[in-house]
PDB file of C-alpha atoms in Angstrom:
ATOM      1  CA  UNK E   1       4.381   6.302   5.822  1.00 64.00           C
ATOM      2  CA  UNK E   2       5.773   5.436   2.673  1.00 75.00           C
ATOM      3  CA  UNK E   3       9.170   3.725   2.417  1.00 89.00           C
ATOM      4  CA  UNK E   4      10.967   3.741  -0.989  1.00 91.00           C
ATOM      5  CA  UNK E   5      13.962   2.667   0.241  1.00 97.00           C
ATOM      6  CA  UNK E   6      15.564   1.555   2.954  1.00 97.00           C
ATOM      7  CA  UNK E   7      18.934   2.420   4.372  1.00 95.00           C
ATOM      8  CA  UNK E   8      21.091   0.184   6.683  1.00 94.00           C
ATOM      9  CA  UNK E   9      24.557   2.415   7.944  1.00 90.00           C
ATOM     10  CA  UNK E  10      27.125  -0.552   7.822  1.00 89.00           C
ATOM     11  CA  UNK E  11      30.507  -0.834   9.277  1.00 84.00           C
ATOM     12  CA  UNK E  12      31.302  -4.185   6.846  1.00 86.00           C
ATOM     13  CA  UNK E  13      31.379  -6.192  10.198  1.00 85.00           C
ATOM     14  CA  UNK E  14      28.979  -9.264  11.504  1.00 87.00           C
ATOM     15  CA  UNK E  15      26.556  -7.070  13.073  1.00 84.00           C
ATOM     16  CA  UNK E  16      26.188  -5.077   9.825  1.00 88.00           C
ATOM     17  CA  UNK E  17      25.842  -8.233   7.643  1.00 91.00           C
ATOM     18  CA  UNK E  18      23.555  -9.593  10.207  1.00 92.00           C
ATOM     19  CA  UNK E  19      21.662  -5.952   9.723  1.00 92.00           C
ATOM     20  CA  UNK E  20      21.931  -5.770   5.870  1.00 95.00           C
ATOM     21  CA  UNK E  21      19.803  -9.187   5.599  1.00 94.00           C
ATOM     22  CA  UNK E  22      17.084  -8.182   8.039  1.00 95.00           C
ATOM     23  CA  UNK E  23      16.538  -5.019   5.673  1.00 96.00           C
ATOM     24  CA  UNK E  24      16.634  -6.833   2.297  1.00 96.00           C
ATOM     25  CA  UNK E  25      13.892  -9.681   3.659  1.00 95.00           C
ATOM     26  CA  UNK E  26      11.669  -6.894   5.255  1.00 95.00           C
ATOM     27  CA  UNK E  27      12.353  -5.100   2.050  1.00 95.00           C
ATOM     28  CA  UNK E  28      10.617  -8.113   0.201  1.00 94.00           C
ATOM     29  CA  UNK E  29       8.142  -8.280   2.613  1.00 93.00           C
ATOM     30  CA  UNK E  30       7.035  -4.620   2.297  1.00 93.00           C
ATOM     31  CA  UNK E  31       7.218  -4.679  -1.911  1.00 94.00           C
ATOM     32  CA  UNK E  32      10.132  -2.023  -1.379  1.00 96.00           C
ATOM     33  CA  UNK E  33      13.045  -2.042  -4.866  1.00 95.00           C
ATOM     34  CA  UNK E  34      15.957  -0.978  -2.988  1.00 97.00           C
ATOM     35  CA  UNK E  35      18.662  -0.951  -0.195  1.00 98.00           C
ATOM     36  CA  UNK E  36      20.979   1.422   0.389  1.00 97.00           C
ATOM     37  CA  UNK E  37      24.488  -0.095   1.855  1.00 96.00           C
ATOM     38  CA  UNK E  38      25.972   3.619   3.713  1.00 94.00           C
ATOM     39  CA  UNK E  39      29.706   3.051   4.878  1.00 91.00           C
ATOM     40  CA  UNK E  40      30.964   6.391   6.438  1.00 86.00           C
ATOM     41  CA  UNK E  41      34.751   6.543   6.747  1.00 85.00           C
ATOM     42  CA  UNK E  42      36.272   9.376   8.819  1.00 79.00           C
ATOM     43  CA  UNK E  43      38.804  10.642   6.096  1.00 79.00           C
ATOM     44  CA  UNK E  44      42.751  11.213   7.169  1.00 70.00           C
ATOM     45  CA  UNK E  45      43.764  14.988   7.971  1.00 63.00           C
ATOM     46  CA  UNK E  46      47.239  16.577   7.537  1.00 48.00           C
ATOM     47  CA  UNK E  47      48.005  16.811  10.629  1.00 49.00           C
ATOM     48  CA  UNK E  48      48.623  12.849  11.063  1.00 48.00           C
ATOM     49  CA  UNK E  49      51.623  13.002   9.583  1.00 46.00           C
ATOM     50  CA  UNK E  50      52.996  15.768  11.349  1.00 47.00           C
ATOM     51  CA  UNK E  51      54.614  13.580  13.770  1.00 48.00           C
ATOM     52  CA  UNK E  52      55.993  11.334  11.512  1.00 51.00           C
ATOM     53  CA  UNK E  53      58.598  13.772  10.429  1.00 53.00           C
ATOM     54  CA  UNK E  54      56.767  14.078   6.743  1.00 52.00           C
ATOM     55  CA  UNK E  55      57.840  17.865   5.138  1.00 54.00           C
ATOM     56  CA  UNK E  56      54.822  19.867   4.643  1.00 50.00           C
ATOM     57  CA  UNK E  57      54.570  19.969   0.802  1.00 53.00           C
ATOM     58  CA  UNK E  58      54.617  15.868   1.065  1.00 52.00           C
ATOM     59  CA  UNK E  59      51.703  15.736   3.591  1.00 52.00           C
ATOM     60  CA  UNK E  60      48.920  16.697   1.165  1.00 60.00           C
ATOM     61  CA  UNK E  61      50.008  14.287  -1.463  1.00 70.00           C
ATOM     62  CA  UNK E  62      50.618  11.625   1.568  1.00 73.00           C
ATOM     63  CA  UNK E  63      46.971  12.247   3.062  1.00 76.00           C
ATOM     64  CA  UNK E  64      45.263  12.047  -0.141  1.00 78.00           C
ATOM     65  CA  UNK E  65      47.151   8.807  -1.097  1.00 78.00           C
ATOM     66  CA  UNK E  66      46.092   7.370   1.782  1.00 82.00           C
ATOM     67  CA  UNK E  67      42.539   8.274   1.581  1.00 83.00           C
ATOM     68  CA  UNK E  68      42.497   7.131  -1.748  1.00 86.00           C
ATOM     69  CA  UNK E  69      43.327   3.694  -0.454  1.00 88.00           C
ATOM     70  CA  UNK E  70      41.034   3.703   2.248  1.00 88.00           C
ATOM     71  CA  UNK E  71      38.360   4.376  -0.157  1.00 90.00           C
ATOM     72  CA  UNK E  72      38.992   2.076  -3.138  1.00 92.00           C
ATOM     73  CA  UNK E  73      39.135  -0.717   0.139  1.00 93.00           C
ATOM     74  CA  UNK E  74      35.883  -0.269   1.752  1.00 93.00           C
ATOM     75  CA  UNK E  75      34.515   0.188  -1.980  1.00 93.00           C
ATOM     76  CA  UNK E  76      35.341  -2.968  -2.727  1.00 94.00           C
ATOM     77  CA  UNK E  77      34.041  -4.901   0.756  1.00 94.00           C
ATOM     78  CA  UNK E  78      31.000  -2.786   0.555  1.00 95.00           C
ATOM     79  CA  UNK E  79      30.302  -4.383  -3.405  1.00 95.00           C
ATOM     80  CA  UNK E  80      31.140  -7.542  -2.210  1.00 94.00           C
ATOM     81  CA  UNK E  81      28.336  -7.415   0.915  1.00 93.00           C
ATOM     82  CA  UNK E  82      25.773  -5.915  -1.648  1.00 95.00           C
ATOM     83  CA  UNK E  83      26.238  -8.775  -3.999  1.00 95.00           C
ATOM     84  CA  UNK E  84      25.460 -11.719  -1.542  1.00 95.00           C
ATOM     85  CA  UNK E  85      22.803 -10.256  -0.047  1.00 95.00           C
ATOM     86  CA  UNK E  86      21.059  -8.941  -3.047  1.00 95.00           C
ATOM     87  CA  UNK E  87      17.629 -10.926  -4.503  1.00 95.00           C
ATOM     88  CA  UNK E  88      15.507 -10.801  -7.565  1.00 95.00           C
ATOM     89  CA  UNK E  89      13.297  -8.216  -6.178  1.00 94.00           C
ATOM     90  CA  UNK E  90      15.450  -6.528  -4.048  1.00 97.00           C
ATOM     91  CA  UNK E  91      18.211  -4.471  -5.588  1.00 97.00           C
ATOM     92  CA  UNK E  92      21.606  -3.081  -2.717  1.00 97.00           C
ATOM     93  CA  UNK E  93      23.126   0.148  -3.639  1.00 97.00           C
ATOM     94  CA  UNK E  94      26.722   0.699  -2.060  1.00 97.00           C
ATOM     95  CA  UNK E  95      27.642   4.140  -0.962  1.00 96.00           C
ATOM     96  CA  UNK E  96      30.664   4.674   0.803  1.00 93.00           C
ATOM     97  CA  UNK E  97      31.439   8.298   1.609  1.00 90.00           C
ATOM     98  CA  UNK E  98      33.780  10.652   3.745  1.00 87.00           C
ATOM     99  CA  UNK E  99      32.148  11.888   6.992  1.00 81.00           C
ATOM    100  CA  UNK E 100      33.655  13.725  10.132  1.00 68.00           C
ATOM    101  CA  UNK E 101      30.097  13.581  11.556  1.00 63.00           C
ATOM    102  CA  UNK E 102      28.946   9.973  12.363  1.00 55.00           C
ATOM    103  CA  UNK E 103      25.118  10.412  14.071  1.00 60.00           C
ATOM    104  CA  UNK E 104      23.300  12.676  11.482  1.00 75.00           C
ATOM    105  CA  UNK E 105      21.488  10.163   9.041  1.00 83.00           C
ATOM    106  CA  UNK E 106      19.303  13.021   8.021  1.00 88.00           C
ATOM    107  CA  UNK E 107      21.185  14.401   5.233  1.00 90.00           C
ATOM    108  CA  UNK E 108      21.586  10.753   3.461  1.00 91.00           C
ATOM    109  CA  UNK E 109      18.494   9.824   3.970  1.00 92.00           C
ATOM    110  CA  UNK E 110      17.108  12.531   2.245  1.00 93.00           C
ATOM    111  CA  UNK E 111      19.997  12.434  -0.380  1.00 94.00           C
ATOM    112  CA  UNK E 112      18.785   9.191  -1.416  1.00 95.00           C
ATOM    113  CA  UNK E 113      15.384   9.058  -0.810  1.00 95.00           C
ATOM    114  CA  UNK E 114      15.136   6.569   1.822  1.00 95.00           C
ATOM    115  CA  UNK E 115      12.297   6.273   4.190  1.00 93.00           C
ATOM    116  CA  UNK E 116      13.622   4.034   6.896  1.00 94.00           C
ATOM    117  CA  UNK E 117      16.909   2.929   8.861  1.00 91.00           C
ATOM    118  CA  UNK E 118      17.919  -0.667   9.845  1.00 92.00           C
ATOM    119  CA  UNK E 119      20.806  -0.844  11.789  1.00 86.00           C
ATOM    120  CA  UNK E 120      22.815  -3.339  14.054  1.00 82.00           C
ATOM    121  CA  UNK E 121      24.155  -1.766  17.311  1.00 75.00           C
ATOM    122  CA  UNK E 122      27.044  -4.258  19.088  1.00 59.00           C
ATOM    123  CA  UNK E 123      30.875  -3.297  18.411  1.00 46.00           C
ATOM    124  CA  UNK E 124      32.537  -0.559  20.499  1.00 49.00           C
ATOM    125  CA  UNK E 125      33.510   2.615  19.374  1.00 47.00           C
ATOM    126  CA  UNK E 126      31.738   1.465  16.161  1.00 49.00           C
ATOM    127  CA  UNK E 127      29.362   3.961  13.800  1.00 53.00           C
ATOM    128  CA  UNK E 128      26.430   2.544  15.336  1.00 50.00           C
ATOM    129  CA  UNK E 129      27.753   2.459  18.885  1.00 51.00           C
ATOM    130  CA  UNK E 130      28.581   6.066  18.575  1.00 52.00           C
ATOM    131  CA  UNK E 131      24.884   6.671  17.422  1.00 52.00           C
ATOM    132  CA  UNK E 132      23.474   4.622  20.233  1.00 50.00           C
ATOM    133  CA  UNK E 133      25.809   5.148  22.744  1.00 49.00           C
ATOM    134  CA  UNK E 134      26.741   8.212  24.965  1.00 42.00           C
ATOM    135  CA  UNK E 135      25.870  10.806  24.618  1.00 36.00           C
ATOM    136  CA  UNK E 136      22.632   9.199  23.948  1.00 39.00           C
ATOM    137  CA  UNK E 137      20.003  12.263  23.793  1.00 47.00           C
ATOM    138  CA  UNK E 138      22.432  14.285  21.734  1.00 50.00           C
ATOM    139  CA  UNK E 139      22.829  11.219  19.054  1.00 47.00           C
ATOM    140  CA  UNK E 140      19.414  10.051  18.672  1.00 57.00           C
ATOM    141  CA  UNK E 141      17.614  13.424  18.547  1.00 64.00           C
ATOM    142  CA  UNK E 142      19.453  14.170  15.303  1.00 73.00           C
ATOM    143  CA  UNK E 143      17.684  11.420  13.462  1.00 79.00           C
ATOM    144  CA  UNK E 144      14.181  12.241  11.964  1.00 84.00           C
ATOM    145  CA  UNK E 145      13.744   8.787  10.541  1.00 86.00           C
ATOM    146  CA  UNK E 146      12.030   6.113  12.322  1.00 88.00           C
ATOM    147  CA  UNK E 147      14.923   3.095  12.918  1.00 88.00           C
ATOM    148  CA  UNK E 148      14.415  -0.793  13.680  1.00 90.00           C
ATOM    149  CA  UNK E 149      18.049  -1.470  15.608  1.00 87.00           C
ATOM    150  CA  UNK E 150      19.305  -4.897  16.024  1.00 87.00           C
ATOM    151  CA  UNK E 151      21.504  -6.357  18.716  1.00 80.00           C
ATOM    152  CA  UNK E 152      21.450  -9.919  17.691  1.00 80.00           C
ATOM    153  CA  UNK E 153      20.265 -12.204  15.166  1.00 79.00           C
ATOM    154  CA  UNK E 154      16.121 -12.231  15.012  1.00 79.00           C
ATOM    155  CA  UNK E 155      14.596 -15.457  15.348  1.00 68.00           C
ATOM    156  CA  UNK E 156      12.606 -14.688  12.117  1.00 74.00           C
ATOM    157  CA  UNK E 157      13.122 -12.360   9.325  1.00 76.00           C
ATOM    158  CA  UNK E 158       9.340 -12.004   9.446  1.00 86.00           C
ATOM    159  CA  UNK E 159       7.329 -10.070  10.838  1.00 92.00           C
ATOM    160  CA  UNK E 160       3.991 -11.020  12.137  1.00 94.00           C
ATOM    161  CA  UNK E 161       3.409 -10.076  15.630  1.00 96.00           C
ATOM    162  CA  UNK E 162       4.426  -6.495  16.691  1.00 96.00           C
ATOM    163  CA  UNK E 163       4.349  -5.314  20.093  1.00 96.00           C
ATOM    164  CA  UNK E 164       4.012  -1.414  20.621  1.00 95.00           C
ATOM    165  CA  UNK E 165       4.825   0.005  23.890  1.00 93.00           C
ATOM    166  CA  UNK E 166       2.323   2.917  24.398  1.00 92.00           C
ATOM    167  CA  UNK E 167       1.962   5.237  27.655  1.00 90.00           C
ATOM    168  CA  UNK E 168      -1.540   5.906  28.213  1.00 89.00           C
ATOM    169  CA  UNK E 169      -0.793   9.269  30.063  1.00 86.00           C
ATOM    170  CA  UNK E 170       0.623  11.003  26.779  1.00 85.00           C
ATOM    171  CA  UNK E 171      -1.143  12.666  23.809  1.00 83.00           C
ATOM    172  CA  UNK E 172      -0.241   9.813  20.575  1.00 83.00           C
ATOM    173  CA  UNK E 173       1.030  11.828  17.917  1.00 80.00           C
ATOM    174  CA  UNK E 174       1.225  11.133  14.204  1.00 83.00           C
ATOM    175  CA  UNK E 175       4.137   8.946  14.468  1.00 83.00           C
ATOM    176  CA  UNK E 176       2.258   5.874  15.603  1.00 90.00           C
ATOM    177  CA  UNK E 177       1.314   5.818  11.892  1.00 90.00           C
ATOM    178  CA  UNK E 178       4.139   4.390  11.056  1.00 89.00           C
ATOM    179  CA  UNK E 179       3.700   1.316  12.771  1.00 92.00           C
ATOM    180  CA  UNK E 180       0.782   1.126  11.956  1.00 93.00           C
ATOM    181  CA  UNK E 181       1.882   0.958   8.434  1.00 91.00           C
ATOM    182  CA  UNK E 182       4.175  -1.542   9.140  1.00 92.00           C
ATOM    183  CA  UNK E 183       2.037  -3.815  10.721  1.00 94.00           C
ATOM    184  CA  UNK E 184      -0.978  -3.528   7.953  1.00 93.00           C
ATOM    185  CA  UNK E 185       1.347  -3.514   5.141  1.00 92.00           C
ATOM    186  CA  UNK E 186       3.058  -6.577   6.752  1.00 93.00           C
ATOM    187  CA  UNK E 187      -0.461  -8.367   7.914  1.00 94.00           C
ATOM    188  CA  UNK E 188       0.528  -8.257  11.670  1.00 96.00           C
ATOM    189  CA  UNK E 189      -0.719  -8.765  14.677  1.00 97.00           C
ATOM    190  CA  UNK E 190       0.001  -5.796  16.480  1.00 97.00           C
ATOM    191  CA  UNK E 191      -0.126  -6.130  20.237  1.00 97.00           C
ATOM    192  CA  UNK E 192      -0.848  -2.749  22.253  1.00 97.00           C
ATOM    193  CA  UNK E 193       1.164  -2.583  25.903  1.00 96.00           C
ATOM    194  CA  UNK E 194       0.944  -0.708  28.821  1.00 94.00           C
ATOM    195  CA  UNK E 195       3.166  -0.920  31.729  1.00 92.00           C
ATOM    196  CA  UNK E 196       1.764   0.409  34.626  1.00 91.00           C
ATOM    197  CA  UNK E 197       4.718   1.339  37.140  1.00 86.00           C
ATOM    198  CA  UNK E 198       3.364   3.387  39.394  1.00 77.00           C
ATOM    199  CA  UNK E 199      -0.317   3.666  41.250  1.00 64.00           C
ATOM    200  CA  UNK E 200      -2.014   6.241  39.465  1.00 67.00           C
ATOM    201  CA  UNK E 201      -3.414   4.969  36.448  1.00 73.00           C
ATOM    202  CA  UNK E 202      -5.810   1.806  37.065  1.00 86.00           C
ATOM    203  CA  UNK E 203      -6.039  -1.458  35.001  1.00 90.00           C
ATOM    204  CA  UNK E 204      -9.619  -0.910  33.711  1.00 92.00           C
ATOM    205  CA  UNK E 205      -8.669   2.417  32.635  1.00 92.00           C
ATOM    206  CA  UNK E 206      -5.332   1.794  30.652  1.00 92.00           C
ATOM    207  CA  UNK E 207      -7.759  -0.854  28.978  1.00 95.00           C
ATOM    208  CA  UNK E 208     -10.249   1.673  28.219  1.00 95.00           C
ATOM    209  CA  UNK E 209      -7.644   4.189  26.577  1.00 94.00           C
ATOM    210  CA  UNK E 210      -6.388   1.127  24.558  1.00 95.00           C
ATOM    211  CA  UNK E 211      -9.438   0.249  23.064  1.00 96.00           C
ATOM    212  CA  UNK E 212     -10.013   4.545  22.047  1.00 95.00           C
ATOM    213  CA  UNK E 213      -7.067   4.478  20.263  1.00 95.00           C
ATOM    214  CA  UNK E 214      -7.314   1.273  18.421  1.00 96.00           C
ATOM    215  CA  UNK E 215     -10.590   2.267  17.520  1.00 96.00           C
ATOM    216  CA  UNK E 216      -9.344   5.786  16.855  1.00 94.00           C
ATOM    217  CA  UNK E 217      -6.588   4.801  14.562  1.00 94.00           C
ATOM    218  CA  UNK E 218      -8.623   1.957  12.575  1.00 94.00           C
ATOM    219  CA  UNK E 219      -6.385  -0.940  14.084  1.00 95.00           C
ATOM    220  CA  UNK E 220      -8.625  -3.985  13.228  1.00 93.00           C
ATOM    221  CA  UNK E 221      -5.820  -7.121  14.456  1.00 96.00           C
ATOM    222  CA  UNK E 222      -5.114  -6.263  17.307  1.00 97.00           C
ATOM    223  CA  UNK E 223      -4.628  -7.481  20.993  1.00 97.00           C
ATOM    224  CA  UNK E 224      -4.366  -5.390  24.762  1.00 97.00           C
ATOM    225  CA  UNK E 225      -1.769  -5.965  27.222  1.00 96.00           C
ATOM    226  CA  UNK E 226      -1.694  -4.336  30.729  1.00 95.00           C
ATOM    227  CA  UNK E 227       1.305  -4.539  33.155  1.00 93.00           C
ATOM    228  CA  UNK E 228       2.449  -4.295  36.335  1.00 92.00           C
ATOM    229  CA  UNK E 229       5.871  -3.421  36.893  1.00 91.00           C
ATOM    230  CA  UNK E 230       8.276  -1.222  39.292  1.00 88.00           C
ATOM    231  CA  UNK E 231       9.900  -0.091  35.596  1.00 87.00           C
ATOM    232  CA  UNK E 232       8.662   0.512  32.277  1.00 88.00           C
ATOM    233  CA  UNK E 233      12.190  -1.622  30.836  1.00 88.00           C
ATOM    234  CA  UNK E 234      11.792  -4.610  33.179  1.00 90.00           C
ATOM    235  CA  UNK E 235       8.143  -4.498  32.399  1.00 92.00           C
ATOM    236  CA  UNK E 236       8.718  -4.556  28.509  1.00 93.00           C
ATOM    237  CA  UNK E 237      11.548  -7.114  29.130  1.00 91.00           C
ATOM    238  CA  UNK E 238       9.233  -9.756  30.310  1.00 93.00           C
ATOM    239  CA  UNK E 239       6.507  -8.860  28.270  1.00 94.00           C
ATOM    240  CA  UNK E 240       9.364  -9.961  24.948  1.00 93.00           C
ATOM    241  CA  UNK E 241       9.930 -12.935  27.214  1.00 92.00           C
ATOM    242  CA  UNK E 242       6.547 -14.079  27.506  1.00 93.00           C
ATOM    243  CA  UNK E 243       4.958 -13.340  24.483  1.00 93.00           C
ATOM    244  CA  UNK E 244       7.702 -13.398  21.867  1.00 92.00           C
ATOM    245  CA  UNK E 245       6.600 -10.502  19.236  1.00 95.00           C
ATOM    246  CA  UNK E 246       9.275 -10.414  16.098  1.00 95.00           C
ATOM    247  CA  UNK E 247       9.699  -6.779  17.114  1.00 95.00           C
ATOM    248  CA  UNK E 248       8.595  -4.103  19.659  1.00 93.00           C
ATOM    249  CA  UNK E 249       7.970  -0.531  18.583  1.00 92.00           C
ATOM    250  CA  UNK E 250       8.462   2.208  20.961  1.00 88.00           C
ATOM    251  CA  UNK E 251       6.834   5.905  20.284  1.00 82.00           C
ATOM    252  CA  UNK E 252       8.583   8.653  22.191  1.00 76.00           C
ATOM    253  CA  UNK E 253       5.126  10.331  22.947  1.00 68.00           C
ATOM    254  CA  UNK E 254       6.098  13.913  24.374  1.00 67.00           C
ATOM    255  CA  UNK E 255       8.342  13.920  27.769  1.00 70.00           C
ATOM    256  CA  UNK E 256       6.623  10.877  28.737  1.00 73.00           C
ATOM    257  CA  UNK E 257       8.044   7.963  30.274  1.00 79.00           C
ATOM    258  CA  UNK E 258       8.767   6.166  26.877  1.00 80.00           C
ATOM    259  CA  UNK E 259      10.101   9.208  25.684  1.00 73.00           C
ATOM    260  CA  UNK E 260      12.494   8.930  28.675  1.00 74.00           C
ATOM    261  CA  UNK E 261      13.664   5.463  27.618  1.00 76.00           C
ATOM    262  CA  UNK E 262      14.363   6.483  24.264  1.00 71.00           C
ATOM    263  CA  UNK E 263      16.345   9.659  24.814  1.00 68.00           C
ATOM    264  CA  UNK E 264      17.663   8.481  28.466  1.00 66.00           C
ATOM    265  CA  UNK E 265      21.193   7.846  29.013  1.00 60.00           C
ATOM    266  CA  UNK E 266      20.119   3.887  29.005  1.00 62.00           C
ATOM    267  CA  UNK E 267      18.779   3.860  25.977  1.00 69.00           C
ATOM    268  CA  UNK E 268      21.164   1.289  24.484  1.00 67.00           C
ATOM    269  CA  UNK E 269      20.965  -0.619  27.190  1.00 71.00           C
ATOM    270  CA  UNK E 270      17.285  -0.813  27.414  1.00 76.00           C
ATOM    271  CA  UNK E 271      17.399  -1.806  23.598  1.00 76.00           C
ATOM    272  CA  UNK E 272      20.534  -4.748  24.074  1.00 74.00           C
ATOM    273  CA  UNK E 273      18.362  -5.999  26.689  1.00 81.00           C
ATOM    274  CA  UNK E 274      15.027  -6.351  24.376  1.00 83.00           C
ATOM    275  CA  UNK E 275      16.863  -8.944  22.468  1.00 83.00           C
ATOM    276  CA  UNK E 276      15.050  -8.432  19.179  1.00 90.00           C
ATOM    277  CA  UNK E 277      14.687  -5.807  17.017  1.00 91.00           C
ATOM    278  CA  UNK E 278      13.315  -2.200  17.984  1.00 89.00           C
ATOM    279  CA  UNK E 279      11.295   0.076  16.072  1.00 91.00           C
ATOM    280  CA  UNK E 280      12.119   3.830  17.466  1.00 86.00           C
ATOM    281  CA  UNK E 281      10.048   6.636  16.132  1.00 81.00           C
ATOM    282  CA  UNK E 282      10.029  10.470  17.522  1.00 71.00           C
ATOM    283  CA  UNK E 283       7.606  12.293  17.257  1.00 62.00           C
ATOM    284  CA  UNK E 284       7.940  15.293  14.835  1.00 54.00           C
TER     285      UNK E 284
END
């Protein structure tokens, strides 16, 4: 994994703000140059003023206008959010840009070479509650990038101790790299966890597969946790509680359980109730 840049998807609201500083601080904490502020605006269509009794040569020149204002608005919010939030070492670039589609990240990130999303996920009917929300599967599978999604202000803007929810019944695919990134580049503790929610897999052997992977993977800081629990979320949930990491990181691991509570139709509920930031990453 190597991040460039990072991009945060901003509506100009609290959450966004609240989003846009987590990114620039983990920015500086991961020796990355740049953040990319993305506004997407749905533009106006003709047929808006249809109703209004406009004549049809006018409603061209009337839609335009008005997207013209629209723009040259959320231009200048979007300059004014870069500017407080920018440091010495880490520079904001504002893009705002004209979008009927409001879940596929994929063509922006590429566009300007960004290697990870941060995002805040609250407001209704929002960009990012349109992402996050239903239909859930259909939204997130579009995005190829791994995400950290906030629902409320983090205790700390950094990151030491990172929990990773792991099911030891699924293959681990390449994507568990990437926190692993994060957590060496970052010099954190990274805490393995296994919830075990039903009775086939035994203590002593969720252990053992633990210890194969961290040895597997060259993980040297690093801690096991094993879990009983009638649900992988409530078993995550007081996990956070009890051993307050700065963020959890969840793989999606095949059509496993955790890939379940990523793509499930609770998915933003599972991630509101976490209460601090969440590191999503599919697997490719």
């Amino acid at each position: 994994m190597q991040i460039k840049k990072i991009l945060v998807p901003t509506e100009l609201n609290e959450i966004s703000e609240m989003a846009t500083e987590y990114a620039v601080s983990l920015a500086g904490q991961l020796n990355v140059g740049e953040v990319v502020l993305l506004n997407l605006i749905i533009p106006a269509h003709h047929q808006a003023f249809y109703a209004a009794g406009q004549p049809l040569d006018a409603k061209g020149q009337l839609t335009d206008h008005l997207n013209m204002v629209i723009m040259q608005k959320h231009e200048d919010l979007i300059k004014k959010q870069a500017n407080q939030y920018a440091t010495s070492k880490v520079k904001i670039t504002p893009q705002v840009r004209f979008s009927n589609s409001m879940s596929n990240l994929n063509t922006y990130m590429d566009e300007f070479g960004a290697g990870l999303i941060v995002c805040g996920s609250y407001d209704k009917f929002s960009f990012l509650e349109i992402l996050f929300g239903s239909p859930t599967e259909k939204m997130v599978r579009k995005v190829d990038y791994p995400m950290i999604v906030l629902t409320e202000e983090p205790v700390s803007d950094e990151i030491k101790n990172i929990a990773l929810a792991v099911d030891v019944d699924q293959p681990i695919h390449e994507e568990i790299n990437e926190i692993i990134f994060l957590a060496q580049h970052l010099h954190a503790h990274l805490q393995l966890v296994h919830v075990i929610d039903n009775d086939g897999v035994k203590a002593a052997n969720a252990i053992d597969k633990l210890q194969q992977l961290a040895k597997s993977r060259n993980i040297s800081d690093y801690s096991i946790n094993v879990l009983n629990n009638e649900s992988v979320e409530n078993g995550l949930n007081s996990f956070v509680r009890k051993f307050n990491p700065d963020i959890i990181a969840i793989l999606s691991q095949g059509k496993g359980k955790l890939h379940k509570l990523i793509y499930g139709s609770e998915t933003e509920e599972v991630i509101r109730e976490l209460k601090i930031p969440v590191f999503v990453c599919k697997s490719e």
